[in-house]
């Protein structure tokens, strides 16, 4: 059995020191985990340090479950040297690697591992919103041509720990690696970009997600453009032409700069818009070949244009672009639209987008539904957007303003921050607008009862809010099939 890295490669890559009483040459690791519950035989276990958590307390559990290599913070080892030396004597098949910082060691180990695959073409995706959908589109298009030769981010493993864990899925047969990059703090994108060193990179947009952490869109742009830092001269950076930060994001890029979007002339992009199919997607042609994108909304069409531009840059033929976009799997909880039989006997269209929310994505959903035609009532169930910090008040006020500018039948607003949207709409409950300050089982019960009372066949019902607001709990209570 061959390990992901030899102990020598691991130690060299992390600048670590080995504590081991057994034969190092006989120790291998074939998986990596930061959660001791995910440890299996021959795992590299990385205990992480948090503000209120010390992952080193799970080292005994990791050893018991079969971990073969374990990172230990130098400060932790120095404090408990006797305990770790004793554990090493009792477990000669376990190698402790002492490092300055276990998180940085995980990233360094991942960078070392990625370096083993110089022929792998690496693609990065980041942006304030739309990055996971764009990633799924790219994966679907590339798999249409390359099948299992494509490796990619699973789920939303896109963070300071998620991306390093994701790249350990790379294998010799892979030709393309498509990885998403998320951000929750300053320089997180910079750190994980150093791990991946992508040849091609795409930024979906510079919006207001995480503005509470970084303070301004300018700061967000400064972080996001770090994803282009390692693009080589024969690579390319893709940015939305209409984004006000597009030129800023590509400053200093060594490779080709490609701007995409509906404002780019079809003679350049090869894409011609045909029709907006409302709830059922968008029709357009790529180099004369008609494509039906199953995802609804202008924002998803814009993301598809980025995918098309990148795929063309990589030499993927139109037939594979068509197959990939038309057959991409729906993303649960992310602008998922389906027709459902409600428990009151009616059939309605549910727009479910309960995974994440920020002013940009919320505005896009409101605008999209506002423009939908040939439906009955339009009902919005909207909950707080998190991580906006001091921008929360203005961000939620914007949602009230967006609602006031479209035609809708009911707006049900949930959460202490949504009061700002409610105030823009008048601040008093009426036959159109309703407000619940706290999310709770009782709140959800009242919303379910209201929806069962007012909803009719051919209605559109929108559920949108940050994941922590748990709006997805309402859906099984209103649908006959529980989803």
PDB file of C-alpha atoms in Angstrom, residues 175-408:
ATOM      1  CA  UNK A 175      -6.255  15.503 -15.458  1.00  0.00           C
ATOM      2  CA  UNK A 176      -8.366  18.415 -14.181  1.00  0.00           C
ATOM      3  CA  UNK A 177      -8.907  19.629 -10.626  1.00  0.00           C
ATOM      4  CA  UNK A 178     -11.775  22.064  -9.959  1.00  0.00           C
ATOM      5  CA  UNK A 179     -11.710  23.593  -6.503  1.00  0.00           C
ATOM      6  CA  UNK A 180     -13.875  26.164  -4.756  1.00  0.00           C
ATOM      7  CA  UNK A 181     -12.374  28.788  -2.451  1.00  0.00           C
ATOM      8  CA  UNK A 182     -14.384  30.328   0.377  1.00  0.00           C
ATOM      9  CA  UNK A 183     -13.458  33.045   2.839  1.00  0.00           C
ATOM     10  CA  UNK A 184     -14.299  33.944   6.423  1.00  0.00           C
ATOM     11  CA  UNK A 185     -11.259  36.015   7.392  1.00  0.00           C
ATOM     12  CA  UNK A 186      -8.444  38.132   6.024  1.00  0.00           C
ATOM     13  CA  UNK A 187      -5.921  36.213   3.856  1.00  0.00           C
ATOM     14  CA  UNK A 188      -7.795  32.905   3.932  1.00  0.00           C
ATOM     15  CA  UNK A 189      -7.966  33.042   0.113  1.00  0.00           C
ATOM     16  CA  UNK A 190      -4.265  33.861   0.014  1.00  0.00           C
ATOM     17  CA  UNK A 191      -3.375  30.820   2.110  1.00  0.00           C
ATOM     18  CA  UNK A 192      -5.428  28.313   0.167  1.00  0.00           C
ATOM     19  CA  UNK A 193      -4.386  29.814  -3.192  1.00  0.00           C
ATOM     20  CA  UNK A 194      -0.815  28.995  -2.204  1.00  0.00           C
ATOM     21  CA  UNK A 195      -1.913  25.399  -1.608  1.00  0.00           C
ATOM     22  CA  UNK A 196      -3.576  25.016  -5.021  1.00  0.00           C
ATOM     23  CA  UNK A 197      -1.646  27.375  -7.343  1.00  0.00           C
ATOM     24  CA  UNK A 198      -4.329  27.223 -10.019  1.00  0.00           C
ATOM     25  CA  UNK A 199      -3.652  27.646 -13.732  1.00  0.00           C
ATOM     26  CA  UNK A 200      -7.133  29.025 -14.355  1.00  0.00           C
ATOM     27  CA  UNK A 201      -9.259  31.016 -11.953  1.00  0.00           C
ATOM     28  CA  UNK A 202     -12.729  32.491 -12.024  1.00  0.00           C
ATOM     29  CA  UNK A 203     -14.312  35.133  -9.788  1.00  0.00           C
ATOM     30  CA  UNK A 204     -18.109  35.095  -9.943  1.00  0.00           C
ATOM     31  CA  UNK A 205     -18.634  38.562  -8.449  1.00  0.00           C
ATOM     32  CA  UNK A 206     -17.554  40.974  -5.749  1.00  0.00           C
ATOM     33  CA  UNK A 207     -20.564  41.425  -3.517  1.00  0.00           C
ATOM     34  CA  UNK A 208     -21.263  41.982   0.149  1.00  0.00           C
ATOM     35  CA  UNK A 209     -20.992  38.490   1.605  1.00  0.00           C
ATOM     36  CA  UNK A 210     -18.719  38.675   4.696  1.00  0.00           C
ATOM     37  CA  UNK A 211     -18.695  42.476   4.575  1.00  0.00           C
ATOM     38  CA  UNK A 212     -19.188  42.347   8.357  1.00  0.00           C
ATOM     39  CA  UNK A 213     -15.800  40.664   8.623  1.00  0.00           C
ATOM     40  CA  UNK A 214     -13.842  42.683   6.065  1.00  0.00           C
ATOM     41  CA  UNK A 215     -15.646  46.035   6.221  1.00  0.00           C
ATOM     42  CA  UNK A 216     -16.056  46.994   2.559  1.00  0.00           C
ATOM     43  CA  UNK A 217     -16.401  45.650  -0.974  1.00  0.00           C
ATOM     44  CA  UNK A 218     -12.941  47.021  -1.706  1.00  0.00           C
ATOM     45  CA  UNK A 219     -11.499  44.814   1.046  1.00  0.00           C
ATOM     46  CA  UNK A 220     -13.490  41.849  -0.262  1.00  0.00           C
ATOM     47  CA  UNK A 221     -12.075  42.436  -3.753  1.00  0.00           C
ATOM     48  CA  UNK A 222      -8.561  42.633  -2.316  1.00  0.00           C
ATOM     49  CA  UNK A 223      -9.057  39.196  -0.780  1.00  0.00           C
ATOM     50  CA  UNK A 224     -10.813  37.550  -3.721  1.00  0.00           C
ATOM     51  CA  UNK A 225      -8.202  38.597  -6.247  1.00  0.00           C
ATOM     52  CA  UNK A 226      -5.598  36.663  -4.261  1.00  0.00           C
ATOM     53  CA  UNK A 227      -7.086  33.590  -5.969  1.00  0.00           C
ATOM     54  CA  UNK A 228      -5.323  34.824  -9.164  1.00  0.00           C
ATOM     55  CA  UNK A 229      -1.947  35.237  -7.475  1.00  0.00           C
ATOM     56  CA  UNK A 230      -0.338  32.043  -8.831  1.00  0.00           C
ATOM     57  CA  UNK A 231      -1.865  31.956 -12.322  1.00  0.00           C
ATOM     58  CA  UNK A 232       1.056  31.419 -14.750  1.00  0.00           C
ATOM     59  CA  UNK A 233       1.689  33.154 -18.076  1.00  0.00           C
ATOM     60  CA  UNK A 234      -0.015  30.312 -19.968  1.00  0.00           C
ATOM     61  CA  UNK A 235      -3.049  30.404 -17.622  1.00  0.00           C
ATOM     62  CA  UNK A 236      -6.040  32.725 -17.503  1.00  0.00           C
ATOM     63  CA  UNK A 237      -8.167  34.754 -15.093  1.00  0.00           C
ATOM     64  CA  UNK A 238     -11.918  35.072 -15.699  1.00  0.00           C
ATOM     65  CA  UNK A 239     -13.956  37.977 -14.315  1.00  0.00           C
ATOM     66  CA  UNK A 240     -17.508  39.246 -14.955  1.00  0.00           C
ATOM     67  CA  UNK A 241     -17.272  42.184 -17.344  1.00  0.00           C
ATOM     68  CA  UNK A 242     -20.074  44.100 -15.643  1.00  0.00           C
ATOM     69  CA  UNK A 243     -18.577  43.897 -12.149  1.00  0.00           C
ATOM     70  CA  UNK A 244     -17.199  47.250 -10.996  1.00  0.00           C
ATOM     71  CA  UNK A 245     -14.183  45.485  -9.450  1.00  0.00           C
ATOM     72  CA  UNK A 246     -13.326  43.419 -12.557  1.00  0.00           C
ATOM     73  CA  UNK A 247     -10.291  45.501 -13.589  1.00  0.00           C
ATOM     74  CA  UNK A 248      -9.039  45.745 -10.011  1.00  0.00           C
ATOM     75  CA  UNK A 249      -9.216  41.955  -9.587  1.00  0.00           C
ATOM     76  CA  UNK A 250      -7.019  41.256 -12.624  1.00  0.00           C
ATOM     77  CA  UNK A 251      -4.310  43.824 -11.863  1.00  0.00           C
ATOM     78  CA  UNK A 252      -0.932  42.097 -12.022  1.00  0.00           C
ATOM     79  CA  UNK A 253      -2.265  38.806 -13.424  1.00  0.00           C
ATOM     80  CA  UNK A 254       0.494  37.114 -15.435  1.00  0.00           C
ATOM     81  CA  UNK A 255      -1.841  35.094 -17.651  1.00  0.00           C
ATOM     82  CA  UNK A 256      -4.590  35.910 -20.102  1.00  0.00           C
ATOM     83  CA  UNK A 257      -7.488  38.061 -18.878  1.00  0.00           C
ATOM     84  CA  UNK A 258     -10.968  36.997 -19.995  1.00  0.00           C
ATOM     85  CA  UNK A 259     -14.084  39.034 -19.261  1.00  0.00           C
ATOM     86  CA  UNK A 260     -17.398  37.228 -19.494  1.00  0.00           C
ATOM     87  CA  UNK A 261     -21.081  38.005 -19.113  1.00  0.00           C
ATOM     88  CA  UNK A 262     -24.158  39.119 -21.025  1.00  0.00           C
ATOM     89  CA  UNK A 263     -22.569  42.501 -21.757  1.00  0.00           C
ATOM     90  CA  UNK A 264     -19.833  40.787 -23.806  1.00  0.00           C
ATOM     91  CA  UNK A 265     -20.643  40.764 -27.527  1.00  0.00           C
ATOM     92  CA  UNK A 266     -21.829  37.393 -28.829  1.00  0.00           C
ATOM     93  CA  UNK A 267     -19.233  37.639 -31.596  1.00  0.00           C
ATOM     94  CA  UNK A 268     -16.605  37.370 -28.851  1.00  0.00           C
ATOM     95  CA  UNK A 269     -18.319  34.944 -26.452  1.00  0.00           C
ATOM     96  CA  UNK A 270     -20.007  32.743 -29.039  1.00  0.00           C
ATOM     97  CA  UNK A 271     -23.137  32.808 -26.890  1.00  0.00           C
ATOM     98  CA  UNK A 272     -26.485  34.160 -28.098  1.00  0.00           C
ATOM     99  CA  UNK A 273     -29.401  34.567 -25.689  1.00  0.00           C
ATOM    100  CA  UNK A 274     -32.641  32.976 -26.929  1.00  0.00           C
ATOM    101  CA  UNK A 275     -35.235  33.177 -24.154  1.00  0.00           C
ATOM    102  CA  UNK A 276     -35.842  33.349 -20.427  1.00  0.00           C
ATOM    103  CA  UNK A 277     -37.878  30.257 -19.538  1.00  0.00           C
ATOM    104  CA  UNK A 278     -38.800  31.672 -16.131  1.00  0.00           C
ATOM    105  CA  UNK A 279     -38.903  29.026 -13.438  1.00  0.00           C
ATOM    106  CA  UNK A 280     -37.602  26.473 -15.910  1.00  0.00           C
ATOM    107  CA  UNK A 281     -34.281  28.028 -16.834  1.00  0.00           C
ATOM    108  CA  UNK A 282     -32.752  29.856 -19.782  1.00  0.00           C
ATOM    109  CA  UNK A 283     -32.301  29.031 -23.458  1.00  0.00           C
ATOM    110  CA  UNK A 284     -29.283  30.233 -25.403  1.00  0.00           C
ATOM    111  CA  UNK A 285     -26.958  29.009 -28.121  1.00  0.00           C
ATOM    112  CA  UNK A 286     -23.242  28.327 -27.969  1.00  0.00           C
ATOM    113  CA  UNK A 287     -21.602  28.602 -31.372  1.00  0.00           C
ATOM    114  CA  UNK A 288     -24.966  27.884 -32.973  1.00  0.00           C
ATOM    115  CA  UNK A 289     -25.846  24.918 -30.730  1.00  0.00           C
ATOM    116  CA  UNK A 290     -28.963  25.443 -28.588  1.00  0.00           C
ATOM    117  CA  UNK A 291     -28.546  24.890 -24.843  1.00  0.00           C
ATOM    118  CA  UNK A 292     -31.248  24.743 -22.164  1.00  0.00           C
ATOM    119  CA  UNK A 293     -29.788  25.659 -18.769  1.00  0.00           C
ATOM    120  CA  UNK A 294     -32.074  24.098 -16.132  1.00  0.00           C
ATOM    121  CA  UNK A 295     -31.173  26.685 -13.481  1.00  0.00           C
ATOM    122  CA  UNK A 296     -33.404  29.733 -13.279  1.00  0.00           C
ATOM    123  CA  UNK A 297     -32.507  33.400 -13.074  1.00  0.00           C
ATOM    124  CA  UNK A 298     -30.266  35.897 -14.827  1.00  0.00           C
ATOM    125  CA  UNK A 299     -27.520  35.346 -12.233  1.00  0.00           C
ATOM    126  CA  UNK A 300     -27.273  31.656 -13.121  1.00  0.00           C
ATOM    127  CA  UNK A 301     -27.100  32.550 -16.825  1.00  0.00           C
ATOM    128  CA  UNK A 302     -24.241  34.944 -16.019  1.00  0.00           C
ATOM    129  CA  UNK A 303     -22.429  32.179 -14.109  1.00  0.00           C
ATOM    130  CA  UNK A 304     -22.950  29.829 -17.067  1.00  0.00           C
ATOM    131  CA  UNK A 305     -21.297  32.391 -19.354  1.00  0.00           C
ATOM    132  CA  UNK A 306     -18.212  32.249 -17.147  1.00  0.00           C
ATOM    133  CA  UNK A 307     -18.225  28.463 -17.282  1.00  0.00           C
ATOM    134  CA  UNK A 308     -18.524  28.524 -21.076  1.00  0.00           C
ATOM    135  CA  UNK A 309     -15.633  30.971 -21.419  1.00  0.00           C
ATOM    136  CA  UNK A 310     -13.388  28.854 -19.207  1.00  0.00           C
ATOM    137  CA  UNK A 311     -14.383  25.594 -20.900  1.00  0.00           C
ATOM    138  CA  UNK A 312     -13.586  27.061 -24.307  1.00  0.00           C
ATOM    139  CA  UNK A 313     -10.204  28.238 -23.043  1.00  0.00           C
ATOM    140  CA  UNK A 314      -9.500  24.625 -22.073  1.00  0.00           C
ATOM    141  CA  UNK A 315     -10.490  23.385 -25.532  1.00  0.00           C
ATOM    142  CA  UNK A 316     -13.750  21.702 -24.548  1.00  0.00           C
ATOM    143  CA  UNK A 317     -16.022  21.271 -27.561  1.00  0.00           C
ATOM    144  CA  UNK A 318     -19.535  22.730 -27.700  1.00  0.00           C
ATOM    145  CA  UNK A 319     -21.257  19.337 -27.518  1.00  0.00           C
ATOM    146  CA  UNK A 320     -19.693  18.698 -24.106  1.00  0.00           C
ATOM    147  CA  UNK A 321     -20.580  22.204 -22.903  1.00  0.00           C
ATOM    148  CA  UNK A 322     -24.186  21.533 -23.906  1.00  0.00           C
ATOM    149  CA  UNK A 323     -24.271  18.089 -22.257  1.00  0.00           C
ATOM    150  CA  UNK A 324     -22.678  19.365 -19.064  1.00  0.00           C
ATOM    151  CA  UNK A 325     -24.912  22.393 -18.602  1.00  0.00           C
ATOM    152  CA  UNK A 326     -28.137  20.610 -19.518  1.00  0.00           C
ATOM    153  CA  UNK A 327     -27.504  17.645 -17.239  1.00  0.00           C
ATOM    154  CA  UNK A 328     -25.995  19.297 -14.186  1.00  0.00           C
ATOM    155  CA  UNK A 329     -27.456  18.119 -10.890  1.00  0.00           C
ATOM    156  CA  UNK A 330     -29.566  20.499  -8.850  1.00  0.00           C
ATOM    157  CA  UNK A 331     -27.913  21.856  -5.748  1.00  0.00           C
ATOM    158  CA  UNK A 332     -30.020  21.106  -2.690  1.00  0.00           C
ATOM    159  CA  UNK A 333     -30.891  24.295  -0.864  1.00  0.00           C
ATOM    160  CA  UNK A 334     -29.323  26.600  -3.455  1.00  0.00           C
ATOM    161  CA  UNK A 335     -31.949  28.202  -5.686  1.00  0.00           C
ATOM    162  CA  UNK A 336     -33.670  24.835  -6.034  1.00  0.00           C
ATOM    163  CA  UNK A 337     -37.025  25.068  -7.788  1.00  0.00           C
ATOM    164  CA  UNK A 338     -39.607  22.322  -7.986  1.00  0.00           C
ATOM    165  CA  UNK A 339     -43.325  21.843  -8.246  1.00  0.00           C
ATOM    166  CA  UNK A 340     -44.826  20.408  -5.070  1.00  0.00           C
ATOM    167  CA  UNK A 341     -48.185  19.167  -3.886  1.00  0.00           C
ATOM    168  CA  UNK A 342     -49.011  21.104  -0.732  1.00  0.00           C
ATOM    169  CA  UNK A 343     -50.874  19.655   2.220  1.00  0.00           C
ATOM    170  CA  UNK A 344     -53.824  21.971   1.511  1.00  0.00           C
ATOM    171  CA  UNK A 345     -54.320  20.230  -1.835  1.00  0.00           C
ATOM    172  CA  UNK A 346     -52.781  22.909  -4.043  1.00  0.00           C
ATOM    173  CA  UNK A 347     -49.782  22.561  -6.335  1.00  0.00           C
ATOM    174  CA  UNK A 348     -47.218  25.344  -6.077  1.00  0.00           C
ATOM    175  CA  UNK A 349     -43.706  26.148  -7.229  1.00  0.00           C
ATOM    176  CA  UNK A 350     -41.239  26.225  -4.336  1.00  0.00           C
ATOM    177  CA  UNK A 351     -38.054  28.261  -4.626  1.00  0.00           C
ATOM    178  CA  UNK A 352     -35.759  26.906  -1.921  1.00  0.00           C
ATOM    179  CA  UNK A 353     -32.541  28.782  -1.205  1.00  0.00           C
ATOM    180  CA  UNK A 354     -31.888  28.150   2.488  1.00  0.00           C
ATOM    181  CA  UNK A 355     -28.166  27.427   2.409  1.00  0.00           C
ATOM    182  CA  UNK A 356     -26.815  30.954   2.531  1.00  0.00           C
ATOM    183  CA  UNK A 357     -27.951  34.541   2.182  1.00  0.00           C
ATOM    184  CA  UNK A 358     -26.415  37.952   1.646  1.00  0.00           C
ATOM    185  CA  UNK A 359     -27.803  41.133   0.073  1.00  0.00           C
ATOM    186  CA  UNK A 360     -26.531  40.167  -3.387  1.00  0.00           C
ATOM    187  CA  UNK A 361     -28.059  36.695  -3.491  1.00  0.00           C
ATOM    188  CA  UNK A 362     -31.261  37.853  -1.764  1.00  0.00           C
ATOM    189  CA  UNK A 363     -31.655  40.700  -4.265  1.00  0.00           C
ATOM    190  CA  UNK A 364     -31.189  38.280  -7.175  1.00  0.00           C
ATOM    191  CA  UNK A 365     -33.910  35.931  -5.907  1.00  0.00           C
ATOM    192  CA  UNK A 366     -36.369  38.799  -5.328  1.00  0.00           C
ATOM    193  CA  UNK A 367     -35.659  40.270  -8.759  1.00  0.00           C
ATOM    194  CA  UNK A 368     -35.959  36.878 -10.432  1.00  0.00           C
ATOM    195  CA  UNK A 369     -39.300  36.003  -8.848  1.00  0.00           C
ATOM    196  CA  UNK A 370     -40.545  39.529  -9.427  1.00  0.00           C
ATOM    197  CA  UNK A 371     -40.013  39.029 -13.169  1.00  0.00           C
ATOM    198  CA  UNK A 372     -41.634  35.574 -13.349  1.00  0.00           C
ATOM    199  CA  UNK A 373     -44.783  35.560 -15.447  1.00  0.00           C
ATOM    200  CA  UNK A 374     -47.802  33.253 -15.812  1.00  0.00           C
ATOM    201  CA  UNK A 375     -48.011  32.311 -12.148  1.00  0.00           C
ATOM    202  CA  UNK A 376     -50.621  33.032  -9.500  1.00  0.00           C
ATOM    203  CA  UNK A 377     -49.501  34.530  -6.169  1.00  0.00           C
ATOM    204  CA  UNK A 378     -45.914  35.383  -5.245  1.00  0.00           C
ATOM    205  CA  UNK A 379     -45.154  34.635  -1.606  1.00  0.00           C
ATOM    206  CA  UNK A 380     -41.817  35.378   0.070  1.00  0.00           C
ATOM    207  CA  UNK A 381     -40.600  33.791   3.320  1.00  0.00           C
ATOM    208  CA  UNK A 382     -37.332  35.604   4.031  1.00  0.00           C
ATOM    209  CA  UNK A 383     -35.064  35.301   7.076  1.00  0.00           C
ATOM    210  CA  UNK A 384     -32.020  37.124   8.451  1.00  0.00           C
ATOM    211  CA  UNK A 385     -28.788  37.409   6.510  1.00  0.00           C
ATOM    212  CA  UNK A 386     -25.825  36.722   8.796  1.00  0.00           C
ATOM    213  CA  UNK A 387     -22.222  37.975   8.917  1.00  0.00           C
ATOM    214  CA  UNK A 388     -23.047  41.516   7.770  1.00  0.00           C
ATOM    215  CA  UNK A 389     -21.738  43.195  10.923  1.00  0.00           C
ATOM    216  CA  UNK A 390     -22.284  46.955  10.998  1.00  0.00           C
ATOM    217  CA  UNK A 391     -23.658  46.718   7.446  1.00  0.00           C
ATOM    218  CA  UNK A 392     -26.566  44.556   8.622  1.00  0.00           C
ATOM    219  CA  UNK A 393     -29.075  47.384   9.002  1.00  0.00           C
ATOM    220  CA  UNK A 394     -28.471  48.835   5.543  1.00  0.00           C
ATOM    221  CA  UNK A 395     -28.275  45.339   4.016  1.00  0.00           C
ATOM    222  CA  UNK A 396     -31.686  44.378   5.358  1.00  0.00           C
ATOM    223  CA  UNK A 397     -33.149  47.754   4.478  1.00  0.00           C
ATOM    224  CA  UNK A 398     -32.089  47.049   0.898  1.00  0.00           C
ATOM    225  CA  UNK A 399     -34.196  43.882   0.951  1.00  0.00           C
ATOM    226  CA  UNK A 400     -37.235  45.900   2.003  1.00  0.00           C
ATOM    227  CA  UNK A 401     -36.552  48.321  -0.822  1.00  0.00           C
ATOM    228  CA  UNK A 402     -36.198  45.496  -3.355  1.00  0.00           C
ATOM    229  CA  UNK A 403     -39.504  44.006  -2.260  1.00  0.00           C
ATOM    230  CA  UNK A 404     -41.217  47.378  -2.499  1.00  0.00           C
ATOM    231  CA  UNK A 405     -40.160  47.660  -6.133  1.00  0.00           C
ATOM    232  CA  UNK A 406     -41.769  44.416  -7.325  1.00  0.00           C
ATOM    233  CA  UNK A 407     -45.313  43.093  -7.370  1.00  0.00           C
ATOM    234  CA  UNK A 408     -45.893  40.392  -4.732  1.00  0.00           C
TER     235      UNK A 408
END
